[in-house]
JSON list of C-alpha atoms in Angstrom, two decimals:
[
{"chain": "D", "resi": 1, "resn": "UNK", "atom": "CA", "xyz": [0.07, -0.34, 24.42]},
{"chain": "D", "resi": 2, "resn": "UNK", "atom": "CA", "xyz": [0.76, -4.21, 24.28]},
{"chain": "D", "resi": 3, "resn": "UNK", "atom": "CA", "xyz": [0.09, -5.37, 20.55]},
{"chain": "D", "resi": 4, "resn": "UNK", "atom": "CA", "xyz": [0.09, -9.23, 21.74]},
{"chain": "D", "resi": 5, "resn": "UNK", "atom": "CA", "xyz": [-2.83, -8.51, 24.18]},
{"chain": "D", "resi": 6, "resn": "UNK", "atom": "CA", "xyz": [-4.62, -6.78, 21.76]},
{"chain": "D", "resi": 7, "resn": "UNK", "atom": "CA", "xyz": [-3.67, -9.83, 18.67]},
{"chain": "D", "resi": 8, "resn": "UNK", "atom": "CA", "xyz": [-4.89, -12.61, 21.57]},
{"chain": "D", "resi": 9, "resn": "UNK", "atom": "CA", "xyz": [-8.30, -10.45, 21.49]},
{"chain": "D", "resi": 10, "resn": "UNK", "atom": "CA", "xyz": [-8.43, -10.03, 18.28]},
{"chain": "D", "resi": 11, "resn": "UNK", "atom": "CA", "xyz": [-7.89, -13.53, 17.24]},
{"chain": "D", "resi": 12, "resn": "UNK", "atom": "CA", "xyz": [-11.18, -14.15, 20.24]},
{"chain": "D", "resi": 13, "resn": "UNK", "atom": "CA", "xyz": [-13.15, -11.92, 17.93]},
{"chain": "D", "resi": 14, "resn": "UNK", "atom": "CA", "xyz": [-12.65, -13.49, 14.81]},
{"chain": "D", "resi": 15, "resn": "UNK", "atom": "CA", "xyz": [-13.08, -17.64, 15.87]},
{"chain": "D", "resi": 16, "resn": "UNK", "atom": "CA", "xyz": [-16.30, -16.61, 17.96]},
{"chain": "D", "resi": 17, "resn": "UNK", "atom": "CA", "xyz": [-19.03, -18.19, 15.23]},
{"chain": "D", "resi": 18, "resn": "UNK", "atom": "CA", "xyz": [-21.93, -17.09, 16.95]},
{"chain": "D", "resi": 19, "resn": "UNK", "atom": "CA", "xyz": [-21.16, -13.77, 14.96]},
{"chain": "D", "resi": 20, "resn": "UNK", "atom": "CA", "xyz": [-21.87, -12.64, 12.16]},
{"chain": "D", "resi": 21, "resn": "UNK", "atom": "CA", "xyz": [-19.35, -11.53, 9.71]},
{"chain": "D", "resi": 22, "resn": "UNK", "atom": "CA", "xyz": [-19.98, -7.55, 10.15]},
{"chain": "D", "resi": 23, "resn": "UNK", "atom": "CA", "xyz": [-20.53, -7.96, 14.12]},
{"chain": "D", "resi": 24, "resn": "UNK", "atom": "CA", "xyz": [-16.65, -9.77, 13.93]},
{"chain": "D", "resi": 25, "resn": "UNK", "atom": "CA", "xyz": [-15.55, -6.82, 12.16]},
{"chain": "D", "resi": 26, "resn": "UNK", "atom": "CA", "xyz": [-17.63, -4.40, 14.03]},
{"chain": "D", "resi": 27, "resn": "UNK", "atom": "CA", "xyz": [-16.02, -5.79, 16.72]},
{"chain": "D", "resi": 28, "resn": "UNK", "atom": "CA", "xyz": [-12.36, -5.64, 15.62]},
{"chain": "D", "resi": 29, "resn": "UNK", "atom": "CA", "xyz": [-12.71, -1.71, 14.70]},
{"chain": "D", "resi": 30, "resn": "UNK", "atom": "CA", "xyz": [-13.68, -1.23, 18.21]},
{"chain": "D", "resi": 31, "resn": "UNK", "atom": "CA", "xyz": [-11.34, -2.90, 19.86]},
{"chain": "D", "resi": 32, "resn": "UNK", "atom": "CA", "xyz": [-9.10, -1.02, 17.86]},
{"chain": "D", "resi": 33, "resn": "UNK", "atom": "CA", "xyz": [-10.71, 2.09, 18.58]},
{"chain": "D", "resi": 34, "resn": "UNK", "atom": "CA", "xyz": [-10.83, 1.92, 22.25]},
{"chain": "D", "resi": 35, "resn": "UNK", "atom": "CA", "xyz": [-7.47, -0.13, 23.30]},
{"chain": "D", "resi": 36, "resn": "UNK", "atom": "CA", "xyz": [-4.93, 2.79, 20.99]},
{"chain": "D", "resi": 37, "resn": "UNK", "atom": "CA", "xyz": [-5.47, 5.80, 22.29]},
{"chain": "D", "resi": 38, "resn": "UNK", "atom": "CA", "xyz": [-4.70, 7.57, 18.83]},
{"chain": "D", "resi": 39, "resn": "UNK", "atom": "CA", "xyz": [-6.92, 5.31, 16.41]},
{"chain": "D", "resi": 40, "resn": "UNK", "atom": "CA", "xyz": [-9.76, 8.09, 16.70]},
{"chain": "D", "resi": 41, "resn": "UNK", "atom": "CA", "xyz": [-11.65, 6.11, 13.86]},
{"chain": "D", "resi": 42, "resn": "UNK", "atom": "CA", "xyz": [-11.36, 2.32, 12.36]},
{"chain": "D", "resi": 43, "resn": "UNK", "atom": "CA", "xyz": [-13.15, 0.91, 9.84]},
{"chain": "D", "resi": 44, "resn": "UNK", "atom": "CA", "xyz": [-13.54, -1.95, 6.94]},
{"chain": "D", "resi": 45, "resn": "UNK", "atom": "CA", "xyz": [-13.92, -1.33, 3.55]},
{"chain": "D", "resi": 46, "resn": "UNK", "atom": "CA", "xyz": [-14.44, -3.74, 0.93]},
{"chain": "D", "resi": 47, "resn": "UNK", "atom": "CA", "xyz": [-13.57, -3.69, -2.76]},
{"chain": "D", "resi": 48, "resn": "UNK", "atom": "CA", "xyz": [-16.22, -4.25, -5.11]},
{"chain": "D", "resi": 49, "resn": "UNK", "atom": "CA", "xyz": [-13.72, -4.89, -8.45]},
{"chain": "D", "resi": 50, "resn": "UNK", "atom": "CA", "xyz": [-16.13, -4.72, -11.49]},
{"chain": "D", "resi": 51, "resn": "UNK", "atom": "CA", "xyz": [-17.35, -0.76, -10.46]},
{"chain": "D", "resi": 52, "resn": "UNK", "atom": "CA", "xyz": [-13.77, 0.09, -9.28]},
{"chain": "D", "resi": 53, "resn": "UNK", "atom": "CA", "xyz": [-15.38, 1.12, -5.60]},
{"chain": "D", "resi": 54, "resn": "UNK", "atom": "CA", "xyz": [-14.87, 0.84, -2.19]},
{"chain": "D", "resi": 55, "resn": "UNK", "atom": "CA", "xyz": [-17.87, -0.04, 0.35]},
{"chain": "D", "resi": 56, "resn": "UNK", "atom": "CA", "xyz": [-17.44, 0.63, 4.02]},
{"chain": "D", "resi": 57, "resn": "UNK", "atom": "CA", "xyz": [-18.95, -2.38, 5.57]},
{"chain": "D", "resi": 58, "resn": "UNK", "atom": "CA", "xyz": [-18.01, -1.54, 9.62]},
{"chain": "D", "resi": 59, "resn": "UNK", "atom": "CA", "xyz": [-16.25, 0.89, 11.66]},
{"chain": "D", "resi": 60, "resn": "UNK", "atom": "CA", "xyz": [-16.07, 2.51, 15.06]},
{"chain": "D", "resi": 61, "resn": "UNK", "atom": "CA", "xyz": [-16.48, 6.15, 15.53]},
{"chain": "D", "resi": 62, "resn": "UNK", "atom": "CA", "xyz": [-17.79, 9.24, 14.04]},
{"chain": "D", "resi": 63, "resn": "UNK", "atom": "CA", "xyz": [-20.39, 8.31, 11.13]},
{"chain": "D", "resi": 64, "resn": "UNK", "atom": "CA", "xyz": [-18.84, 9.31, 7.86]},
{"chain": "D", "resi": 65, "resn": "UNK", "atom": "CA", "xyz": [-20.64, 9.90, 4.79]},
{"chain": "D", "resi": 66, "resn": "UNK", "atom": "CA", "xyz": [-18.05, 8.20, 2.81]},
{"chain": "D", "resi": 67, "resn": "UNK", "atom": "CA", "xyz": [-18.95, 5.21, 2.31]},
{"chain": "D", "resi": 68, "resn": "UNK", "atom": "CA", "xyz": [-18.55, 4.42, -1.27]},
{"chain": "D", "resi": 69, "resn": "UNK", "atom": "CA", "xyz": [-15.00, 5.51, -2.28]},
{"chain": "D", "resi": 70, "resn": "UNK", "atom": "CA", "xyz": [-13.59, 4.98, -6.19]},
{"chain": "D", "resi": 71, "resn": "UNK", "atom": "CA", "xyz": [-10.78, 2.98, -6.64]},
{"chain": "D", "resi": 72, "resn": "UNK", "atom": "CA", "xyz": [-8.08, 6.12, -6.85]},
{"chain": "D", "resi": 73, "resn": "UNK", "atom": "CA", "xyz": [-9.30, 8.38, -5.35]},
{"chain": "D", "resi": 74, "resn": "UNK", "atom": "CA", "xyz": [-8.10, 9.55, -1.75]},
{"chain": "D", "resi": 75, "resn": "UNK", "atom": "CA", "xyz": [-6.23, 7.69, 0.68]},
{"chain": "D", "resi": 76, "resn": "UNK", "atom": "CA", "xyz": [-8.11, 4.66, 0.71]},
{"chain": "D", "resi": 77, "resn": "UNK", "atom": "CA", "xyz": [-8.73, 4.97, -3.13]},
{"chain": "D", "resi": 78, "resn": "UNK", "atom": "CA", "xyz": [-4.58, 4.51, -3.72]},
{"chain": "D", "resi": 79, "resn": "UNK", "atom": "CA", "xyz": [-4.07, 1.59, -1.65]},
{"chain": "D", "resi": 80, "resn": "UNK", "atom": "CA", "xyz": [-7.22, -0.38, -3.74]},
{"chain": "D", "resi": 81, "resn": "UNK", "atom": "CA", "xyz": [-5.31, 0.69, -6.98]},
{"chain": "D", "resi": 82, "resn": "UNK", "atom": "CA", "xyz": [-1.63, 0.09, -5.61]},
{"chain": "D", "resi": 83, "resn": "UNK", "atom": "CA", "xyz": [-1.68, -3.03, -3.27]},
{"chain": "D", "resi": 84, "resn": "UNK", "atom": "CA", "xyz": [0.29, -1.32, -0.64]},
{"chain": "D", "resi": 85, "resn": "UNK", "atom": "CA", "xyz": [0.54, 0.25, 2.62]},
{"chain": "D", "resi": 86, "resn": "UNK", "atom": "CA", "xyz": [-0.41, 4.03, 3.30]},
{"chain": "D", "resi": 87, "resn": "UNK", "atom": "CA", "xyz": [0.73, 5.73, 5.75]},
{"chain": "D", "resi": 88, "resn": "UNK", "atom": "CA", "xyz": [-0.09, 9.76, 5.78]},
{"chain": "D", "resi": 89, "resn": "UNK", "atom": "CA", "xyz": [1.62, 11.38, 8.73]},
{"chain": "D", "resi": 90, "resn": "UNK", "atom": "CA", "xyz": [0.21, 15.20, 7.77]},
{"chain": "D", "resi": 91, "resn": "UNK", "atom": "CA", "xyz": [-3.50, 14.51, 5.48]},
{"chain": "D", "resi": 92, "resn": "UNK", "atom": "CA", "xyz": [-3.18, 18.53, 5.12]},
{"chain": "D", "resi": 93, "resn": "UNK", "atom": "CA", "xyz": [0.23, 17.48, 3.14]},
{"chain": "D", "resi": 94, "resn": "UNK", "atom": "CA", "xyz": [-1.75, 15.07, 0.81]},
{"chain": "D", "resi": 95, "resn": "UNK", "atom": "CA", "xyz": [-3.17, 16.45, -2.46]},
{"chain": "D", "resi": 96, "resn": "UNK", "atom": "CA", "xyz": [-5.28, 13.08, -3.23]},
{"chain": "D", "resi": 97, "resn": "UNK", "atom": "CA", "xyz": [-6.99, 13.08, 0.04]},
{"chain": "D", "resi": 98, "resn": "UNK", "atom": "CA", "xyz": [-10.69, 12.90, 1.10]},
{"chain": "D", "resi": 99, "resn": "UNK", "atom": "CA", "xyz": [-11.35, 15.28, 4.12]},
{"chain": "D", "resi": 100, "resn": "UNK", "atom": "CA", "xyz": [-13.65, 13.12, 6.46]},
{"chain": "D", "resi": 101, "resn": "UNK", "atom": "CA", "xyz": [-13.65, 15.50, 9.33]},
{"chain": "D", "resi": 102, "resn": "UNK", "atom": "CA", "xyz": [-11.58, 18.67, 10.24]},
{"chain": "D", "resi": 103, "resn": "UNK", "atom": "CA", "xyz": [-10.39, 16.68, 13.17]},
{"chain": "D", "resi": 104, "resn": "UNK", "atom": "CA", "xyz": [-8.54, 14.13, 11.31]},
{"chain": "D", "resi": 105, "resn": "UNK", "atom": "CA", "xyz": [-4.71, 15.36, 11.27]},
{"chain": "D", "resi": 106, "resn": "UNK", "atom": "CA", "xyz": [-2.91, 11.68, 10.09]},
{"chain": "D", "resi": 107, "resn": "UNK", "atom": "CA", "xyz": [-4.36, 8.45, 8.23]},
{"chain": "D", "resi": 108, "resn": "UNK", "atom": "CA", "xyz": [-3.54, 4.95, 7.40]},
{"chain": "D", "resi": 109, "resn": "UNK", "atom": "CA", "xyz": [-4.40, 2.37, 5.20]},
{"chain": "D", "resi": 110, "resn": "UNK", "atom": "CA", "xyz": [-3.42, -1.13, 4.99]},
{"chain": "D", "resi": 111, "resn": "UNK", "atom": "CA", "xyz": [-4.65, -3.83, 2.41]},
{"chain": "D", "resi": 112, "resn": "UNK", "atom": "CA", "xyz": [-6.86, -7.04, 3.30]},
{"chain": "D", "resi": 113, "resn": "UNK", "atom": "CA", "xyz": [-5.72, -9.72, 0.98]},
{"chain": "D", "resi": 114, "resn": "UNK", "atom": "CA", "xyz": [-7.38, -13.62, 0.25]},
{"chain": "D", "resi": 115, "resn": "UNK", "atom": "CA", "xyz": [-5.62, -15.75, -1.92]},
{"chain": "D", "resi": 116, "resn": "UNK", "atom": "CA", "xyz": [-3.66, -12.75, -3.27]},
{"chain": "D", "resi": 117, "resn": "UNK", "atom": "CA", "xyz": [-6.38, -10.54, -3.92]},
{"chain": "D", "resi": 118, "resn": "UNK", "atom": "CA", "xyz": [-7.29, -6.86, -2.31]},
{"chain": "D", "resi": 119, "resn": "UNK", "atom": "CA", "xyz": [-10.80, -7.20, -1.53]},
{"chain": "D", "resi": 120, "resn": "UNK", "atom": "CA", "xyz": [-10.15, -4.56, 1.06]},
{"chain": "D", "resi": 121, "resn": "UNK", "atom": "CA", "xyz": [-8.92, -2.51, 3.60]},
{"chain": "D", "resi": 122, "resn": "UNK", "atom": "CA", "xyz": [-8.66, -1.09, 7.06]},
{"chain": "D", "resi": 123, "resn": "UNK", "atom": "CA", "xyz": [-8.68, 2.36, 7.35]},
{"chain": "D", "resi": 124, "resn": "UNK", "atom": "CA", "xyz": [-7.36, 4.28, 10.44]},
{"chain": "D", "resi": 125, "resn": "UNK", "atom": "CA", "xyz": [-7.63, 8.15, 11.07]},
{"chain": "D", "resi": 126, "resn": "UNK", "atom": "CA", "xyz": [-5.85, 9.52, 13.82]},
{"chain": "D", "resi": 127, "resn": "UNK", "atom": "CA", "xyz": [-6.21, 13.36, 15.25]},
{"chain": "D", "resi": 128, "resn": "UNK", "atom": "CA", "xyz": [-2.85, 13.39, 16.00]},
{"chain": "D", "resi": 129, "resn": "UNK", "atom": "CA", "xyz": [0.12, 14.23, 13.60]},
{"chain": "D", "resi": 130, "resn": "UNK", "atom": "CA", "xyz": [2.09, 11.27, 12.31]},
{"chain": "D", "resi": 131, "resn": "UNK", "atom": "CA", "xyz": [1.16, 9.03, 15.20]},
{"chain": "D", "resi": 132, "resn": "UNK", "atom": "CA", "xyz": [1.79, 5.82, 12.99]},
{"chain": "D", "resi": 133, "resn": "UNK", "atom": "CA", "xyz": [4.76, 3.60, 13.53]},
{"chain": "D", "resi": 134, "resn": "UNK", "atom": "CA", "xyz": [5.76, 0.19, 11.36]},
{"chain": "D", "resi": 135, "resn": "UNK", "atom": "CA", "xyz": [4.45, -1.70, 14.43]},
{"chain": "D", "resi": 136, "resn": "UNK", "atom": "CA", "xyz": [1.63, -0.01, 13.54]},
{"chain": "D", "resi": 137, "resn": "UNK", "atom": "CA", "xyz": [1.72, -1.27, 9.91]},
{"chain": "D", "resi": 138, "resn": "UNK", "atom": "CA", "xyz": [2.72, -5.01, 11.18]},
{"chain": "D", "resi": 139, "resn": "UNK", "atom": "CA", "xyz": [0.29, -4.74, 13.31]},
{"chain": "D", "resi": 140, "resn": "UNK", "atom": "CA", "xyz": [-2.66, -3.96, 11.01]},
{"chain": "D", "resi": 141, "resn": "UNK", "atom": "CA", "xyz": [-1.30, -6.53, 8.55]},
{"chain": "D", "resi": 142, "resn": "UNK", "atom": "CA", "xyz": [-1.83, -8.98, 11.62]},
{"chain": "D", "resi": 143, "resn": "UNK", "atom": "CA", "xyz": [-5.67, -7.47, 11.94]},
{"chain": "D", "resi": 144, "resn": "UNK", "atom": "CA", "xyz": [-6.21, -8.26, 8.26]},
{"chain": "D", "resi": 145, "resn": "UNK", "atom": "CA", "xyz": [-4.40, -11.50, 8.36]},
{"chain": "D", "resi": 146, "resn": "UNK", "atom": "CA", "xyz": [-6.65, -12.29, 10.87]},
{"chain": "D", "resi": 147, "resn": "UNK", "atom": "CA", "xyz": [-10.04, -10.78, 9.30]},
{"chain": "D", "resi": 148, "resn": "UNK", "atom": "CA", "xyz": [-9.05, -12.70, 5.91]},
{"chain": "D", "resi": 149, "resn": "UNK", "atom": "CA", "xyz": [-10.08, -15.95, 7.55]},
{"chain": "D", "resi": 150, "resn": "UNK", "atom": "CA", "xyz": [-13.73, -14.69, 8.02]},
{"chain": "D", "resi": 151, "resn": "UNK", "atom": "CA", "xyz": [-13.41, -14.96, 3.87]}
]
């Protein structure tokens, strides 16, 4: 897996205009999808601050039917209310979690920031056990680096 081919890509994604904001972002969870072999789903969600929720806006893989998530609850729930990276190597380990799909073994979660502000995430399940690596993390903090410009 080469990260740089995949950040040159990524970057293609977000500067091509003729997009809308969701296809960009659409996009970017599928390249993510199908270029790492153990991101088995990727997707966007957004923070809406004055309800304390979560709204996925794209993703790539199975449908889920969470797609409104409050701010502490499961994985994706922590990281709105703490500001950090998530990284869940065993979800069966995790008492906060949201089960999206038996299939889903390992999890992460890293923070979109603009202008200092979590108005989001990316959220990655994997169907292998603890899969995730910190050039996963950097990686992902690239992605959202890159995503913030769409905002």
């Amino acid at each position: 897996m080469h990260y740089k081919n995949l950040q040159d890509k990524i970057k293609k994604i977000i500067n091509h205009d003729h997009l809308t904001i969701n296809n960009r972002l659409v996009a970017v969870c599928e390249v993510l999808q199908n270029n790492i072999d153990y991101y088995d789903w990727v997707g966007f969600y957004f923070a809406n601050h004055k309800e304390k929720t979560l709204h996925l806006k794209a993703f790539a893989g199975e449908p889920t039917n969470h797609t409104v998530i409050p701010f502490g609850k499961g994985i994706c729930g922590q990281v709105a209310d703490s500001n950090a990276n998530f990284v869940v190597p065993d979800v069966s380990a995790q008492d906060n979690y949201i089960a999206c799909s038996f299939t889903v073994k390992s999890e992460i979660v890293v923070p979109l920031f603009v202008n200092g502000i979590n108005i989001g995430q990316i959220d990655i399940d994997s169907h292998v056990i603890d899969p995730f690596t910190e050039a996963d993390e950097r990686f992902l903090e690239f992605v959202n680096k890159q995503v913030a410009l769409l905002f």
